[in-house]
CSV table of C-alpha atoms in Angstrom, one decimal:
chain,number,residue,atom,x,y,z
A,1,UNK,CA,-36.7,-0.4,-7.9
A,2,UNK,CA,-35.2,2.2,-10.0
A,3,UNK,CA,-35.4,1.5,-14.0
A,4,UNK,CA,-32.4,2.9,-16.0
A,5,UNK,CA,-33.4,4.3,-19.6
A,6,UNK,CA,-32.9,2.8,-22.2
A,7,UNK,CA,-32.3,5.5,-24.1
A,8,UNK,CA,-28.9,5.2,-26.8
A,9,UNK,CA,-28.9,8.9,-27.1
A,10,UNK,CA,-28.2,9.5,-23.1
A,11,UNK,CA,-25.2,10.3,-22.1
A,12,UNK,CA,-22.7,7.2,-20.6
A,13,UNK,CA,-21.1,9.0,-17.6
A,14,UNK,CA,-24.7,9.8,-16.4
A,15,UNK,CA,-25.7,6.3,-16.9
A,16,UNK,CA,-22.8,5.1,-14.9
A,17,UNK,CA,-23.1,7.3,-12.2
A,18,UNK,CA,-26.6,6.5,-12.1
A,19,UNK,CA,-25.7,2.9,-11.6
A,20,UNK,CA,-23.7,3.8,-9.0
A,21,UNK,CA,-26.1,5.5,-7.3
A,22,UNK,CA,-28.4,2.3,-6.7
A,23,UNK,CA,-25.0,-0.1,-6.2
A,24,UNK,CA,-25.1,-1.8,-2.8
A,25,UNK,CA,-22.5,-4.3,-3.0
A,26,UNK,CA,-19.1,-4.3,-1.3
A,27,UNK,CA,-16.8,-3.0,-3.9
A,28,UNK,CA,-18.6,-0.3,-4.5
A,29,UNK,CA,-15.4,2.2,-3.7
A,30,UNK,CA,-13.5,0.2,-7.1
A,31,UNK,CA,-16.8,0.8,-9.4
A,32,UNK,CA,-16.4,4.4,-8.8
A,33,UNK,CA,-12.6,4.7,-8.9
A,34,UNK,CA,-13.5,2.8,-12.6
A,35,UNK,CA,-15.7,6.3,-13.4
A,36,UNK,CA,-13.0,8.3,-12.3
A,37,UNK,CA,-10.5,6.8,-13.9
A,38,UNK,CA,-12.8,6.6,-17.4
A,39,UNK,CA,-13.4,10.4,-16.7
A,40,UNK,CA,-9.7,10.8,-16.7
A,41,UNK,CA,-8.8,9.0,-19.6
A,42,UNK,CA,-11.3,10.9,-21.8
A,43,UNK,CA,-10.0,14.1,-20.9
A,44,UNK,CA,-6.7,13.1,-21.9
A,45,UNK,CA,-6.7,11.4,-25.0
A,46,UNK,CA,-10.5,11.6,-25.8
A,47,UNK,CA,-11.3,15.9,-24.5
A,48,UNK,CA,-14.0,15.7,-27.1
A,49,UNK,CA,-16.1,13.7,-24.7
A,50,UNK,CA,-14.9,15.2,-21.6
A,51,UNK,CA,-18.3,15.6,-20.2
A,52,UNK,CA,-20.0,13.6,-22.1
A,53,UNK,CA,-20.1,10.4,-24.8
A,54,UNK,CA,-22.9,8.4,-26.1
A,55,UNK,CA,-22.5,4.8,-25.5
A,56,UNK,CA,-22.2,3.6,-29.4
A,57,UNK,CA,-19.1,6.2,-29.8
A,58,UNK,CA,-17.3,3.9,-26.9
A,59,UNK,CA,-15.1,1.3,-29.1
A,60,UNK,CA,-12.8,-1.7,-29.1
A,61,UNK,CA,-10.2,0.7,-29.9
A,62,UNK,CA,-11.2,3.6,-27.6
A,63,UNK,CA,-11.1,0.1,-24.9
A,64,UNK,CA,-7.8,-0.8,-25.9
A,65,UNK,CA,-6.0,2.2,-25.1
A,66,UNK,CA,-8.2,2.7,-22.5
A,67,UNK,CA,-6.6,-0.5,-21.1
A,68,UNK,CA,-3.1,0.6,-21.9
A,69,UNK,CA,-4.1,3.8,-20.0
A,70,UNK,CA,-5.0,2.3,-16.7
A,71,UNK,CA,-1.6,0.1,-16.8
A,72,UNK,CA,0.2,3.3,-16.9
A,73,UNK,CA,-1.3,4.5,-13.9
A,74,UNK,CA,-1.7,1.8,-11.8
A,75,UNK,CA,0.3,-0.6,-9.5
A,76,UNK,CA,0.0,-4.5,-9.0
A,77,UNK,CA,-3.2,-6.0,-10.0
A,78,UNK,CA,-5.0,-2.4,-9.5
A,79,UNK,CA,-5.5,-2.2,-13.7
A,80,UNK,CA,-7.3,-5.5,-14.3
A,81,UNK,CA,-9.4,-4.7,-10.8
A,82,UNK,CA,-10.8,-1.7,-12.4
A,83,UNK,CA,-11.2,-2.8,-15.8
A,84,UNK,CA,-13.0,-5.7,-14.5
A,85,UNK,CA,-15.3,-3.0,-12.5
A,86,UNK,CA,-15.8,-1.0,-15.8
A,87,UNK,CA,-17.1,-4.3,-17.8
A,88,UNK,CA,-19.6,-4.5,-15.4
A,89,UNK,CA,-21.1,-1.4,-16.1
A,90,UNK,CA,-20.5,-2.1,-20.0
A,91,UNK,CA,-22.4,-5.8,-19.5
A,92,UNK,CA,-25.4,-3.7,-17.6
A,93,UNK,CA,-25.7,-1.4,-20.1
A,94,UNK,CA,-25.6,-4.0,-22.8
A,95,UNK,CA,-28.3,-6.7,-20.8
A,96,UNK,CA,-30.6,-3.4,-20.6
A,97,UNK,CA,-30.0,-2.8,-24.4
A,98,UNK,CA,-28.5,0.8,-23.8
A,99,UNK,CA,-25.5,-0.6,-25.4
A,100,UNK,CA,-25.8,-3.0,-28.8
A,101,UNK,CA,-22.3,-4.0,-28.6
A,102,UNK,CA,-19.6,-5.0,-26.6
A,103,UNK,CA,-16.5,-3.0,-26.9
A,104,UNK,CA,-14.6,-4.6,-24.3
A,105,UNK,CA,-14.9,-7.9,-25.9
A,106,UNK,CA,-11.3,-9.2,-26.9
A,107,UNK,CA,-9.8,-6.4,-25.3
A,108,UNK,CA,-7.9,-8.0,-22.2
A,109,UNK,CA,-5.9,-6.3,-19.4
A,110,UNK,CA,-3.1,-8.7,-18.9
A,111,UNK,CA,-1.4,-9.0,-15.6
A,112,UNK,CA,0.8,-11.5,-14.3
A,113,UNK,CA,-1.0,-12.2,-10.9
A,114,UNK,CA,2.0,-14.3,-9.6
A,115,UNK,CA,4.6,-11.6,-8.8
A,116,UNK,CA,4.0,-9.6,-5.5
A,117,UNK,CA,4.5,-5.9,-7.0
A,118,UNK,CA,3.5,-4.2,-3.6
A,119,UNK,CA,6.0,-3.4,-1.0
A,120,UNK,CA,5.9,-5.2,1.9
A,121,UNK,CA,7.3,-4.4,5.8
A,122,UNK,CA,10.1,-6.6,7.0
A,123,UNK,CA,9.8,-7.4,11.1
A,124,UNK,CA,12.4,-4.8,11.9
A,125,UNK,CA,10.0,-2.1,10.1
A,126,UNK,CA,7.2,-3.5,11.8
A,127,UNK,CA,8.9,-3.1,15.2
A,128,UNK,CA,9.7,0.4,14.1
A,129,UNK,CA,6.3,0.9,13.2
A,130,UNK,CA,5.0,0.0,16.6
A,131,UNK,CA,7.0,1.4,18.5
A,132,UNK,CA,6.3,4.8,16.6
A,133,UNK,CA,3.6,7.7,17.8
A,134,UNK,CA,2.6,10.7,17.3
A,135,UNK,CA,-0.1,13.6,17.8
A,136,UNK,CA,-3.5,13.1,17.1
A,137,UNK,CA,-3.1,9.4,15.9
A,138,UNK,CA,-6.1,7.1,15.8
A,139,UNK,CA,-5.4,4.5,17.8
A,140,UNK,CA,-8.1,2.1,16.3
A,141,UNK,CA,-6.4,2.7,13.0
A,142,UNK,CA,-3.4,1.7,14.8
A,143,UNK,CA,-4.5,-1.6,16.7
A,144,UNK,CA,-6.5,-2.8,13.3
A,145,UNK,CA,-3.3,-2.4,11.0
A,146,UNK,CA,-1.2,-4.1,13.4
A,147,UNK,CA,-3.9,-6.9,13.7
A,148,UNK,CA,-3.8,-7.1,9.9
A,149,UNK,CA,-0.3,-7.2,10.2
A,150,UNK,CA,-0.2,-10.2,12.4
A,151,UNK,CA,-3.0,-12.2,11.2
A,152,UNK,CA,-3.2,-11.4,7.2
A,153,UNK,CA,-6.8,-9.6,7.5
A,154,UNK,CA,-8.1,-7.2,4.5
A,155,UNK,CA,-9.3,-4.0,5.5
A,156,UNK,CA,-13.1,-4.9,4.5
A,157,UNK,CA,-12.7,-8.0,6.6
A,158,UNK,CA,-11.2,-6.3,10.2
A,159,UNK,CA,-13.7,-3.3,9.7
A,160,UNK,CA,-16.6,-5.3,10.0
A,161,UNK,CA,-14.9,-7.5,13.0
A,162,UNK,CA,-17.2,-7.9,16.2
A,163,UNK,CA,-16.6,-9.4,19.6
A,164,UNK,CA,-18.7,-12.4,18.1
A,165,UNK,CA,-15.6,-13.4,16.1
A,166,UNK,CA,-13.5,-14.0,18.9
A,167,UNK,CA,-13.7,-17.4,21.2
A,168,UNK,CA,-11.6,-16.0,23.7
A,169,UNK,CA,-11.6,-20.1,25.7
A,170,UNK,CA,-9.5,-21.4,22.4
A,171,UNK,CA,-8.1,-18.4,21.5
A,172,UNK,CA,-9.4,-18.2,18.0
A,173,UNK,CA,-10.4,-15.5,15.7
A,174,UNK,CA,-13.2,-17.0,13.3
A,175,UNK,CA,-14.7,-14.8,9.9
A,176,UNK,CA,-16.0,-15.4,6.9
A,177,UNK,CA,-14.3,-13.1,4.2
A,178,UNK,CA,-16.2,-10.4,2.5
A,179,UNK,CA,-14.7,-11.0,-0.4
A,180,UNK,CA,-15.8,-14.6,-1.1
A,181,UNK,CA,-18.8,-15.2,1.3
A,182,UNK,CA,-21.7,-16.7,-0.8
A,183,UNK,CA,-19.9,-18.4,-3.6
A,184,UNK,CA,-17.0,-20.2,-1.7
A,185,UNK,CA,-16.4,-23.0,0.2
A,186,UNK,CA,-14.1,-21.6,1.7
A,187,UNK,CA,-14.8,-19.0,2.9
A,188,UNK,CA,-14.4,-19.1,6.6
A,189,UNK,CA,-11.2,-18.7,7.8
A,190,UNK,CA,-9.8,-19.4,11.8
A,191,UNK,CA,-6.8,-17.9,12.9
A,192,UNK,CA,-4.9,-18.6,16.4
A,193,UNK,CA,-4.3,-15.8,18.4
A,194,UNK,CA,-1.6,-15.3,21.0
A,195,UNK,CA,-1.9,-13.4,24.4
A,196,UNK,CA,-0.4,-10.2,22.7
A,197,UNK,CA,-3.1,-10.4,20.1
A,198,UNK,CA,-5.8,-10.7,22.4
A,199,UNK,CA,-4.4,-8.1,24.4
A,200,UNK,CA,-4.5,-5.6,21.0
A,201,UNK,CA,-8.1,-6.7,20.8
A,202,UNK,CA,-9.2,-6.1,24.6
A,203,UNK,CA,-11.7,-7.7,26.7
A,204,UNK,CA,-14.8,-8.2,25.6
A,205,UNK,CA,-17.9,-6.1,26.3
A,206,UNK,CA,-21.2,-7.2,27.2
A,207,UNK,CA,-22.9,-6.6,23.9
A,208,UNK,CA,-20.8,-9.2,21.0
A,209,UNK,CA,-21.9,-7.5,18.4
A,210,UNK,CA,-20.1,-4.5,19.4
A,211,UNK,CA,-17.0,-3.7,16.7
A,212,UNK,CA,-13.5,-4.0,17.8
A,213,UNK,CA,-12.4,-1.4,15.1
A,214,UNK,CA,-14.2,2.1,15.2
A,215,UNK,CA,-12.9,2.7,11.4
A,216,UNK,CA,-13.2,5.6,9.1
A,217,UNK,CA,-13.7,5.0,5.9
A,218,UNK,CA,-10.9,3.3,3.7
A,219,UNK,CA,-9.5,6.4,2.1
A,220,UNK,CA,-8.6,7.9,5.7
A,221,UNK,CA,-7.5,4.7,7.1
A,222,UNK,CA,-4.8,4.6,4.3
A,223,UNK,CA,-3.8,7.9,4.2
A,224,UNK,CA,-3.4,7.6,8.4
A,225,UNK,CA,-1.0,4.3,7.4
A,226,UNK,CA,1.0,6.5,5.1
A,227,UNK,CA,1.5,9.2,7.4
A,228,UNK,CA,2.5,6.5,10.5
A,229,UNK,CA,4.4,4.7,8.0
A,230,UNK,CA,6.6,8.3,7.0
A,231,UNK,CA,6.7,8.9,10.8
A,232,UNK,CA,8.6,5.8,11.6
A,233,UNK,CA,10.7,6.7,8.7
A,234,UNK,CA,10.3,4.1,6.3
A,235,UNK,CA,10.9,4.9,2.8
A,236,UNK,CA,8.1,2.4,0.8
A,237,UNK,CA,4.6,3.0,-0.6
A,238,UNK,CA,2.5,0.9,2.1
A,239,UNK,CA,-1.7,0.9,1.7
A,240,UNK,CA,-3.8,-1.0,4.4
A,241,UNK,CA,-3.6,-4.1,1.9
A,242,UNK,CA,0.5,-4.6,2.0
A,243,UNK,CA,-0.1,-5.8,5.4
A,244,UNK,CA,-2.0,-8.9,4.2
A,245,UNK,CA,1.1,-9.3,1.6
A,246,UNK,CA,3.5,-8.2,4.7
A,247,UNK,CA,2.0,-10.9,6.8
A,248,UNK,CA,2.3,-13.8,4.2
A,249,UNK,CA,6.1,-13.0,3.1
A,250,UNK,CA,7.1,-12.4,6.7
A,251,UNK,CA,5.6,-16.3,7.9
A,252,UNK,CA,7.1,-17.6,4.6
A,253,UNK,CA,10.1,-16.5,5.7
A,254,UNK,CA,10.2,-17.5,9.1
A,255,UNK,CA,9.4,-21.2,8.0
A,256,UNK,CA,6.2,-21.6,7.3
A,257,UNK,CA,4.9,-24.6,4.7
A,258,UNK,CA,2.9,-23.1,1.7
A,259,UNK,CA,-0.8,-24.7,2.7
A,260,UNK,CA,-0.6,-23.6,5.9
A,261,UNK,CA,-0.2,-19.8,4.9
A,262,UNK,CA,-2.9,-20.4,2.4
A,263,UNK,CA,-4.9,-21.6,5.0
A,264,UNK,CA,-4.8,-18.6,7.3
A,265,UNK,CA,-5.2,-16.0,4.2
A,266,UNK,CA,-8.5,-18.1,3.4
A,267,UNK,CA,-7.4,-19.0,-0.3
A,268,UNK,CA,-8.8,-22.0,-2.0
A,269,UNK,CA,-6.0,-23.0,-3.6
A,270,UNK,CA,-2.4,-22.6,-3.7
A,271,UNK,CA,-2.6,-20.7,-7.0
A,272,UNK,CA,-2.8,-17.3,-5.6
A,273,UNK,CA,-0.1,-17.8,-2.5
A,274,UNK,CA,2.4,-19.0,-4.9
A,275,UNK,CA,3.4,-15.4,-5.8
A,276,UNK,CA,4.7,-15.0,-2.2
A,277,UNK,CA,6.6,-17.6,-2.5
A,278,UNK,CA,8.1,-15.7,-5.3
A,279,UNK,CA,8.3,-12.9,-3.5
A,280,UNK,CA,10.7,-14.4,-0.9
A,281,UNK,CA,13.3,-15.9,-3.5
A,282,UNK,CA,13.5,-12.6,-4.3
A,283,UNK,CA,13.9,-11.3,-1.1
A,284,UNK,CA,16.2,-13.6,-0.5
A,285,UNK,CA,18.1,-12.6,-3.9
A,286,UNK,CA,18.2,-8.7,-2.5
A,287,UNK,CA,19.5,-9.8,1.1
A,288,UNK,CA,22.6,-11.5,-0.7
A,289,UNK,CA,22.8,-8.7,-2.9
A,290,UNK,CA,23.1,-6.4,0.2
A,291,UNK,CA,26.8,-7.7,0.7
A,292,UNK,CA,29.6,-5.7,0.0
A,293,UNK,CA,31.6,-6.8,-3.4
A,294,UNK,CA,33.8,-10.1,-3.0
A,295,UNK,CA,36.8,-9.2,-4.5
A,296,UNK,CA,39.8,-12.2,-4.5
A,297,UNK,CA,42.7,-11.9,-6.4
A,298,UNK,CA,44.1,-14.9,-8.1
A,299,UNK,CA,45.7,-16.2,-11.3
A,300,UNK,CA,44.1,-15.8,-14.6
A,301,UNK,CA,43.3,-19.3,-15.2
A,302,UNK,CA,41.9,-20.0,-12.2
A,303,UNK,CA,39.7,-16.7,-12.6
A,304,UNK,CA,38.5,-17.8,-15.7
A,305,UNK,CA,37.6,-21.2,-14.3
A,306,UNK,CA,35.8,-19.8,-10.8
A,307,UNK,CA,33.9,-17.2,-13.2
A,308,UNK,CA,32.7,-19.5,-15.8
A,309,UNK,CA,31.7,-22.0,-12.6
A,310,UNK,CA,29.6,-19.1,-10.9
A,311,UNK,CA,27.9,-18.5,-13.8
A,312,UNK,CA,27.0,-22.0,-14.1
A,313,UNK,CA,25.3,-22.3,-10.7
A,314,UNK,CA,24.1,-19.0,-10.7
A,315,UNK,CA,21.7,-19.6,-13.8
């Protein structure tokens, strides 16, 4: 029941952080990353207003290279995510008349959401991974990647996982996705579990409702991965969410028809599944790459003719 001010005069960053403080929904962690990141950006290229701007000194210009700013620093689709979060503070502050204008209108933060820019682990790194320990690992954070890893789950889906989810006669795992519950269709999602799954999830207790995954908060889960991930001695940059991307390449790979992945990651269309497709030409690409050099010597004229006739095919 909290009423912001709507006073012009106050002081933005308040005002957000105010809004953060009464924000209940479930990406609340990328709303505050958007402060942080706002807080950073003023302190480099804006240090006038540091600690403090008015909301009528925030521009279409001050949003444009605020835009080019967060594309600097960020990976993948993580720059439009937070700019989204950002603009909808800015259309808050603008329905409650603290702001007159919008300066984020025209300003765009283009991304092309078809290419797979995160790393992803191969099967051999994920056998590495597994078969890796060490001291004082959490072994929920453990079974929960590796679920993730198997079954394409996002870390806000697997946290909230009960015993409920699991019909343990058919061997299904059955959510609906955080993400898109409420205004999808689809957004239930079933996956089929094997004996080695259900093995990583354990026996059910008597109360359902009890979590599978005792998880810390996001932050610590990821920063567990990372160190795992280092342990096992794997050289990439891996968050919780490259096993979702890990998962979809790896069945892609192994055979699977488009649909049927994009059923099991619970997309609506085939839109957003088509990047892994992408994703595994490329991999593809890298794996013949990997070869040594061919190196044939022959004849001039028939050099000339098997070069211009690998170009051909190759492009």
């Amino acid at each position: 029941g909290y009423r912001l001010k709507k006073d012009r005069n106050i002081n933005f960053l308040d005002y957000y952080q105010a809004y953060i403080d009464s924000y209940t929904k479930k990406d609340l962690r990328m709303i505050k990353i958007a402060l942080n990141r706002f807080k950073d950006f003023l302190k480099e290229q804006y240090p006038l207003y540091e600690f403090g701007i008015k909301p009528d000194l925030i521009t279409k210009d001050m949003m444009e290279r605020f835009v080019e700013y967060l594309q600097s620093r960020s990976v993948g689709e993580g720059a439009k995510s937070i700019y989204q979060r950002f603009k909808k503070v800015v259309r808050y502050a603008i329905d409650h008349e603290v702001m007159l204008k919008d300066p984020c209108k025209g300003v765009v933060c283009m991304v092309d959401e078809q290419i797979l820019r995160k790393d992803v682990l191969s099967l051999d790194e994920i056998q590495s991974l597994i078969q890796c320990h060490y001291d004082n690992e959490n072994p929920n954070v453990r079974r929960a990647f590796i679920l993730c890893l198997y079954c394409g789950l996002r870390f806000c889906d697997v946290k909230d996982l009960t015993y409920k989810n699991i019909d343990y006669t058919n061997h299904l795992l059955k959510f609906e996705q955080n993400k898109t519950k409420g205004h999808s269709a689809n957004s239930g999602v079933v996956i089929p579990l094997n004996d080695g799954l259900l093995s990583l999830i354990g026996e059910a207790p008597e109360d359902l409702d009890t979590s599978i995954f005792n998880l810390p908060t996001y932050e610590s889960c990821c920063k567990s991965v990372k160190r795992w991930v280092k342990r096992a001695g794997i050289n990439k940059h891996i968050s919780w969410h490259c096993a979702r991307h890990s998962f979809a390449v790896n069945i892609l790979n192994n055979g699977a028809n488009i649909k049927t992945v994009a059923s099991l990651l619970g997309h609506s269309g085939l839109k957003h599944t088509e990047k892994y497709t992408r994703a595994v030409d490329k991999l593809k690409s890298e794996a013949i790459n990997s070869l040594p050099e061919l190196k044939i010597k022959m004849k001039n004229e028939l050099k000339n003719i098997f070069l211009i006739h690998y170009i051909y095919i190759s492009t």
